[in-house]
């Protein structure tokens, strides 16, 4: 399948191990299920590489590492290298925090040749990615910048930061009154009239766009947005819940977004064409365009950090660049 579709790289099929204990070394611990998944993942990797060689595959095979601890991941990596892999993909990293990932990388790097390339599956630690210098990470993948554009509650729009991190902004939620399931349920229950919600929606959108043109002030814009937000957030008219904690928190985040006008600080085609609409949380196309913008900002962020350069690790252990970077 990888060859037929023209992929340059392909990962062996793994069985995700959900357990993780950062304090376990070697092959200590591990539930029966975790050990079974560990064995199946390695068996799959062995068969995958053999099949790739026998068929003369043009893609580069990656053996996937799974484990329940730094020690078991290091052992999996050691066995994969013994099979003949020179490019490994680390699985199970998504739920782990940066310190835990670093412990795993340290254990794995100590168990395999320095020339072995490492790929991290589902890695998106944008704010502290600079601290991963020195682990010789050849590559990683992530959908986080795209997904967070429309699934995160607070950090929907990315901009470059002054330091090693990024700046995040909350998008302004103005859902379509006649299509939003929550608002439609409220209409069916008799809590709101559909025509009133459509009017509030149009007023919120119109004021936001007027604000972008300099024809509406911040306070007026915030009020119209929050009046329309109340039925969605509190399921009550704004007059009945103006002092609610949820609306107060929303107002605080929206105030930052509208005060900073981050879309005007970005020169990408999406932000230039969409203007303030890029920051409005609404239809699928609009939200995904914001996600594409985020991906571009994230890519530039990684290029600026030059993650692949060789530097000293925290323990001052020197390692040469991996073969892919020579």
CSV table of C-alpha atoms in Angstrom, one decimal:
chain,number,residue,atom,x,y,z
A,1,UNK,CA,0.0,0.0,0.0
A,2,UNK,CA,2.8,2.5,0.9
A,3,UNK,CA,4.5,1.8,-2.5
A,4,UNK,CA,1.2,1.9,-4.5
A,5,UNK,CA,0.3,5.3,-3.1
A,6,UNK,CA,3.8,6.7,-3.6
A,7,UNK,CA,4.7,7.3,0.0
A,8,UNK,CA,8.4,7.9,0.8
A,9,UNK,CA,8.2,6.4,4.3
A,10,UNK,CA,6.0,3.8,6.0
A,11,UNK,CA,5.6,2.7,9.6
A,12,UNK,CA,5.1,-0.9,10.7
A,13,UNK,CA,1.7,-1.6,12.3
A,14,UNK,CA,1.9,-1.2,16.1
A,15,UNK,CA,-0.4,-2.0,19.0
A,16,UNK,CA,-0.6,1.1,21.2
A,17,UNK,CA,0.4,0.5,24.9
A,18,UNK,CA,-1.6,2.8,27.1
A,19,UNK,CA,0.3,2.0,30.4
A,20,UNK,CA,3.3,4.2,31.3
A,21,UNK,CA,5.5,4.3,34.4
A,22,UNK,CA,8.5,6.6,34.0
A,23,UNK,CA,10.3,5.0,37.0
A,24,UNK,CA,10.6,1.5,35.5
A,25,UNK,CA,13.9,0.4,34.0
A,26,UNK,CA,14.8,-2.4,31.7
A,27,UNK,CA,11.8,-4.8,31.3
A,28,UNK,CA,10.4,-4.3,34.7
A,29,UNK,CA,6.6,-4.1,35.2
A,30,UNK,CA,4.2,-4.1,32.4
A,31,UNK,CA,0.7,-5.7,32.5
A,32,UNK,CA,-0.1,-8.8,30.6
A,33,UNK,CA,-1.9,-6.8,28.0
A,34,UNK,CA,1.0,-4.3,27.7
A,35,UNK,CA,3.5,-7.1,27.2
A,36,UNK,CA,1.3,-8.8,24.6
A,37,UNK,CA,1.0,-5.5,22.6
A,38,UNK,CA,4.8,-5.1,23.0
A,39,UNK,CA,5.4,-8.5,21.4
A,40,UNK,CA,2.9,-8.1,18.6
A,41,UNK,CA,4.3,-4.7,17.7
A,42,UNK,CA,7.8,-6.2,17.3
A,43,UNK,CA,6.5,-9.2,15.4
A,44,UNK,CA,4.7,-6.9,13.0
A,45,UNK,CA,7.8,-4.8,12.6
A,46,UNK,CA,9.9,-7.8,11.7
A,47,UNK,CA,7.5,-9.1,9.2
A,48,UNK,CA,7.0,-5.6,7.7
A,49,UNK,CA,10.7,-5.1,7.1
A,50,UNK,CA,11.1,-8.5,5.6
A,51,UNK,CA,8.2,-8.0,3.2
A,52,UNK,CA,9.4,-4.5,2.2
A,53,UNK,CA,12.8,-6.0,1.3
A,54,UNK,CA,11.3,-8.9,-0.6
A,55,UNK,CA,9.1,-6.8,-2.7
A,56,UNK,CA,11.8,-4.2,-3.4
A,57,UNK,CA,9.8,-1.4,-1.9
A,58,UNK,CA,11.0,2.1,-2.7
A,59,UNK,CA,9.7,3.6,0.6
A,60,UNK,CA,11.8,3.7,3.8
A,61,UNK,CA,10.4,1.4,6.4
A,62,UNK,CA,10.2,2.7,10.0
A,63,UNK,CA,10.0,0.3,12.9
A,64,UNK,CA,7.6,1.5,15.6
A,65,UNK,CA,8.6,1.6,19.2
A,66,UNK,CA,6.0,0.8,21.9
A,67,UNK,CA,6.5,0.3,25.6
A,68,UNK,CA,5.1,0.9,29.1
A,69,UNK,CA,8.3,2.5,30.4
A,70,UNK,CA,11.5,4.1,29.3
A,71,UNK,CA,13.3,0.8,29.8
A,72,UNK,CA,10.8,-1.2,27.8
A,73,UNK,CA,10.9,1.4,25.0
A,74,UNK,CA,14.7,1.2,24.9
A,75,UNK,CA,14.6,-2.6,24.7
A,76,UNK,CA,12.1,-2.3,21.8
A,77,UNK,CA,14.3,0.1,20.0
A,78,UNK,CA,17.3,-2.2,20.6
A,79,UNK,CA,15.5,-5.1,19.1
A,80,UNK,CA,14.3,-3.1,16.1
A,81,UNK,CA,17.9,-2.0,15.3
A,82,UNK,CA,18.9,-5.7,15.6
A,83,UNK,CA,16.3,-6.5,13.0
A,84,UNK,CA,18.0,-4.1,10.6
A,85,UNK,CA,16.0,-0.9,11.1
A,86,UNK,CA,18.0,2.4,11.0
A,87,UNK,CA,14.9,4.6,11.3
A,88,UNK,CA,12.6,4.2,14.3
A,89,UNK,CA,9.2,5.8,15.1
A,90,UNK,CA,8.3,6.4,18.7
A,91,UNK,CA,4.7,5.7,19.5
A,92,UNK,CA,2.6,6.4,22.6
A,93,UNK,CA,4.0,9.9,23.0
A,94,UNK,CA,0.8,11.9,22.6
A,95,UNK,CA,-0.4,11.7,26.3
A,96,UNK,CA,3.1,12.1,27.7
A,97,UNK,CA,4.4,15.4,29.0
A,98,UNK,CA,7.7,16.8,27.9
A,99,UNK,CA,9.8,15.5,30.8
A,100,UNK,CA,8.5,12.0,30.3
A,101,UNK,CA,9.2,12.1,26.6
A,102,UNK,CA,12.8,13.2,27.3
A,103,UNK,CA,13.3,10.3,29.7
A,104,UNK,CA,12.2,7.9,27.0
A,105,UNK,CA,14.4,9.6,24.4
A,106,UNK,CA,17.4,9.4,26.8
A,107,UNK,CA,16.8,5.7,27.4
A,108,UNK,CA,16.4,4.9,23.7
A,109,UNK,CA,19.4,6.9,22.7
A,110,UNK,CA,21.5,5.1,25.2
A,111,UNK,CA,20.4,1.7,23.7
A,112,UNK,CA,20.9,2.3,20.0
A,113,UNK,CA,23.6,3.6,17.7
A,114,UNK,CA,23.9,7.4,17.3
A,115,UNK,CA,23.3,7.0,13.6
A,116,UNK,CA,19.8,5.6,14.1
A,117,UNK,CA,17.2,8.1,13.1
A,118,UNK,CA,14.3,8.8,15.3
A,119,UNK,CA,10.8,10.0,14.4
A,120,UNK,CA,8.3,11.0,17.1
A,121,UNK,CA,4.6,10.2,16.3
A,122,UNK,CA,2.1,12.8,17.3
A,123,UNK,CA,4.6,15.3,18.7
A,124,UNK,CA,3.5,19.0,19.1
A,125,UNK,CA,5.2,20.5,22.2
A,126,UNK,CA,5.5,23.8,20.5
A,127,UNK,CA,6.2,25.9,23.6
A,128,UNK,CA,9.2,23.8,24.8
A,129,UNK,CA,10.3,22.1,21.7
A,130,UNK,CA,13.5,24.1,21.8
A,131,UNK,CA,14.5,22.0,24.9
A,132,UNK,CA,14.6,18.9,22.8
A,133,UNK,CA,17.8,19.9,21.1
A,134,UNK,CA,20.5,17.3,21.3
A,135,UNK,CA,18.3,14.2,21.1
A,136,UNK,CA,19.0,13.9,17.4
A,137,UNK,CA,15.3,13.9,16.4
A,138,UNK,CA,15.3,13.4,12.7
A,139,UNK,CA,11.6,14.1,12.2
A,140,UNK,CA,8.2,14.2,13.8
A,141,UNK,CA,4.5,14.5,12.8
A,142,UNK,CA,1.6,16.3,14.3
A,143,UNK,CA,-1.9,17.4,13.4
A,144,UNK,CA,-2.2,19.6,16.5
A,145,UNK,CA,-1.9,23.1,14.8
A,146,UNK,CA,-4.7,22.1,12.4
A,147,UNK,CA,-7.0,20.4,15.0
A,148,UNK,CA,-6.6,23.1,17.6
A,149,UNK,CA,-7.9,25.7,15.2
A,150,UNK,CA,-11.4,24.3,15.7
A,151,UNK,CA,-11.3,21.9,18.7
A,152,UNK,CA,-9.4,23.8,21.4
A,153,UNK,CA,-11.3,25.9,23.8
A,154,UNK,CA,-8.7,28.7,24.0
A,155,UNK,CA,-5.8,28.4,21.6
A,156,UNK,CA,-7.2,28.5,18.1
A,157,UNK,CA,-4.9,31.0,16.3
A,158,UNK,CA,-1.1,30.9,16.2
A,159,UNK,CA,1.4,33.6,15.9
A,160,UNK,CA,5.2,33.5,16.3
A,161,UNK,CA,6.4,34.4,19.8
A,162,UNK,CA,9.3,36.6,20.8
A,163,UNK,CA,11.1,33.6,22.4
A,164,UNK,CA,11.1,29.9,21.8
A,165,UNK,CA,7.4,29.6,22.2
A,166,UNK,CA,4.3,30.7,20.2
A,167,UNK,CA,1.5,33.1,20.9
A,168,UNK,CA,-2.0,31.8,21.0
A,169,UNK,CA,-5.4,33.6,20.6
A,170,UNK,CA,-8.9,32.5,21.2
A,171,UNK,CA,-11.1,32.6,18.1
A,172,UNK,CA,-14.4,34.5,18.3
A,173,UNK,CA,-17.3,32.1,18.2
A,174,UNK,CA,-20.2,33.2,16.0
A,175,UNK,CA,-21.9,29.9,15.0
A,176,UNK,CA,-24.6,29.8,12.3
A,177,UNK,CA,-27.9,30.2,14.2
A,178,UNK,CA,-29.9,28.0,11.9
A,179,UNK,CA,-27.4,25.2,11.8
A,180,UNK,CA,-25.8,25.0,15.3
A,181,UNK,CA,-27.3,21.9,17.0
A,182,UNK,CA,-27.3,23.5,20.5
A,183,UNK,CA,-29.0,26.7,19.4
A,184,UNK,CA,-31.6,24.7,17.4
A,185,UNK,CA,-32.4,22.5,20.4
A,186,UNK,CA,-33.0,25.7,22.4
A,187,UNK,CA,-35.3,27.0,19.7
A,188,UNK,CA,-37.3,23.7,19.7
A,189,UNK,CA,-37.6,23.9,23.5
A,190,UNK,CA,-39.1,27.4,23.1
A,191,UNK,CA,-36.2,29.1,24.9
A,192,UNK,CA,-35.5,31.4,21.9
A,193,UNK,CA,-37.0,32.4,18.7
A,194,UNK,CA,-35.1,31.5,15.6
A,195,UNK,CA,-35.5,34.9,14.1
A,196,UNK,CA,-34.1,36.5,17.2
A,197,UNK,CA,-31.0,34.3,17.1
A,198,UNK,CA,-30.5,35.1,13.4
A,199,UNK,CA,-30.7,38.8,14.1
A,200,UNK,CA,-28.2,38.6,17.0
A,201,UNK,CA,-25.9,36.5,14.8
A,202,UNK,CA,-26.0,39.1,12.0
A,203,UNK,CA,-25.4,41.9,14.5
A,204,UNK,CA,-22.3,40.1,16.0
A,205,UNK,CA,-20.8,39.4,12.5
A,206,UNK,CA,-21.5,42.8,11.2
A,207,UNK,CA,-20.0,44.6,14.2
A,208,UNK,CA,-16.9,42.4,14.1
A,209,UNK,CA,-16.3,43.3,10.4
A,210,UNK,CA,-17.0,46.9,11.2
A,211,UNK,CA,-14.5,46.8,14.0
A,212,UNK,CA,-11.9,45.4,11.6
A,213,UNK,CA,-12.6,48.4,9.3
A,214,UNK,CA,-12.3,50.8,12.2
A,215,UNK,CA,-16.0,51.6,12.2
A,216,UNK,CA,-16.9,50.1,15.6
A,217,UNK,CA,-15.1,50.3,18.9
A,218,UNK,CA,-14.0,47.5,21.1
A,219,UNK,CA,-16.6,47.7,23.8
A,220,UNK,CA,-19.5,47.8,21.3
A,221,UNK,CA,-18.1,44.8,19.4
A,222,UNK,CA,-17.5,42.8,22.6
A,223,UNK,CA,-21.1,43.5,23.7
A,224,UNK,CA,-22.7,42.3,20.5
A,225,UNK,CA,-20.5,39.2,20.4
A,226,UNK,CA,-21.3,38.3,24.1
A,227,UNK,CA,-25.0,38.9,23.6
A,228,UNK,CA,-25.0,36.3,20.9
A,229,UNK,CA,-22.7,34.0,22.9
A,230,UNK,CA,-25.1,33.9,25.9
A,231,UNK,CA,-27.6,31.5,24.4
A,232,UNK,CA,-24.8,29.2,23.4
A,233,UNK,CA,-22.8,29.3,26.6
A,234,UNK,CA,-25.5,29.8,29.2
A,235,UNK,CA,-28.7,28.8,27.3
A,236,UNK,CA,-30.2,32.1,28.5
A,237,UNK,CA,-30.7,35.6,27.2
A,238,UNK,CA,-27.7,37.9,27.9
A,239,UNK,CA,-29.8,40.1,30.2
A,240,UNK,CA,-30.4,37.1,32.5
A,241,UNK,CA,-26.7,36.0,32.7
A,242,UNK,CA,-24.6,39.0,32.0
A,243,UNK,CA,-22.6,38.5,35.2
A,244,UNK,CA,-21.9,34.8,34.7
A,245,UNK,CA,-18.4,33.5,35.3
A,246,UNK,CA,-18.4,31.6,32.0
A,247,UNK,CA,-19.2,34.8,30.0
A,248,UNK,CA,-16.7,36.8,32.0
A,249,UNK,CA,-13.9,34.4,31.1
A,250,UNK,CA,-15.0,34.4,27.5
A,251,UNK,CA,-15.0,38.2,27.5
A,252,UNK,CA,-11.5,38.3,28.9
A,253,UNK,CA,-10.1,36.0,26.1
A,254,UNK,CA,-12.1,37.8,23.4
A,255,UNK,CA,-10.8,41.2,24.6
A,256,UNK,CA,-7.2,40.1,24.2
A,257,UNK,CA,-7.9,38.8,20.7
A,258,UNK,CA,-9.7,41.9,19.6
A,259,UNK,CA,-7.3,44.3,21.3
A,260,UNK,CA,-4.2,42.7,19.7
A,261,UNK,CA,-5.8,42.1,16.3
A,262,UNK,CA,-3.4,39.2,15.5
A,263,UNK,CA,-4.7,38.7,12.0
A,264,UNK,CA,-3.2,42.1,11.0
A,265,UNK,CA,0.2,41.0,12.2
A,266,UNK,CA,0.3,38.0,9.8
A,267,UNK,CA,1.3,38.4,6.2
A,268,UNK,CA,0.1,35.0,4.9
A,269,UNK,CA,-2.4,34.9,2.1
A,270,UNK,CA,-5.2,33.5,4.3
A,271,UNK,CA,-5.0,36.3,6.8
A,272,UNK,CA,-4.7,39.0,4.1
A,273,UNK,CA,-7.7,37.6,2.2
A,274,UNK,CA,-10.0,36.7,5.1
A,275,UNK,CA,-9.0,39.6,7.4
A,276,UNK,CA,-10.9,39.3,10.7
A,277,UNK,CA,-12.9,36.3,9.4
A,278,UNK,CA,-9.9,34.1,9.9
A,279,UNK,CA,-10.3,34.6,13.6
A,280,UNK,CA,-14.1,33.9,13.6
A,281,UNK,CA,-15.0,30.4,14.7
A,282,UNK,CA,-17.8,29.5,12.4
A,283,UNK,CA,-18.1,27.1,9.3
A,284,UNK,CA,-15.8,24.2,8.5
A,285,UNK,CA,-14.0,25.9,5.6
A,286,UNK,CA,-13.2,29.0,7.7
A,287,UNK,CA,-12.0,27.0,10.6
A,288,UNK,CA,-9.8,24.8,8.5
A,289,UNK,CA,-8.3,27.8,6.8
A,290,UNK,CA,-7.3,29.0,10.2
A,291,UNK,CA,-5.8,25.5,10.8
A,292,UNK,CA,-3.7,25.9,7.6
A,293,UNK,CA,-2.5,29.2,8.8
A,294,UNK,CA,-1.5,27.6,12.1
A,295,UNK,CA,0.4,24.8,10.3
A,296,UNK,CA,2.4,27.5,8.4
A,297,UNK,CA,3.2,29.4,11.6
A,298,UNK,CA,4.2,26.1,13.3
A,299,UNK,CA,6.5,25.1,10.3
A,300,UNK,CA,8.2,28.5,10.4
A,301,UNK,CA,8.6,28.1,14.2
A,302,UNK,CA,10.4,24.8,13.8
A,303,UNK,CA,12.6,26.1,11.0
A,304,UNK,CA,13.5,29.1,13.2
A,305,UNK,CA,14.5,26.8,16.1
A,306,UNK,CA,16.5,24.5,13.8
A,307,UNK,CA,15.5,21.5,15.9
A,308,UNK,CA,17.8,19.1,14.1
A,309,UNK,CA,21.1,20.9,14.9
A,310,UNK,CA,23.5,19.0,17.2
A,311,UNK,CA,23.9,20.4,20.6
A,312,UNK,CA,24.8,19.1,24.0
A,313,UNK,CA,22.1,17.1,25.8
A,314,UNK,CA,21.2,18.1,29.4
A,315,UNK,CA,23.7,15.5,30.7
A,316,UNK,CA,26.4,17.1,28.5
A,317,UNK,CA,26.6,13.8,26.5
A,318,UNK,CA,27.9,14.6,23.1
A,319,UNK,CA,26.4,12.9,20.1
A,320,UNK,CA,27.1,13.3,16.4
A,321,UNK,CA,24.4,14.2,14.0
A,322,UNK,CA,22.3,11.3,12.7
A,323,UNK,CA,23.1,10.0,9.2
A,324,UNK,CA,20.1,11.7,7.7
A,325,UNK,CA,21.5,15.1,8.6
A,326,UNK,CA,25.1,14.7,7.5
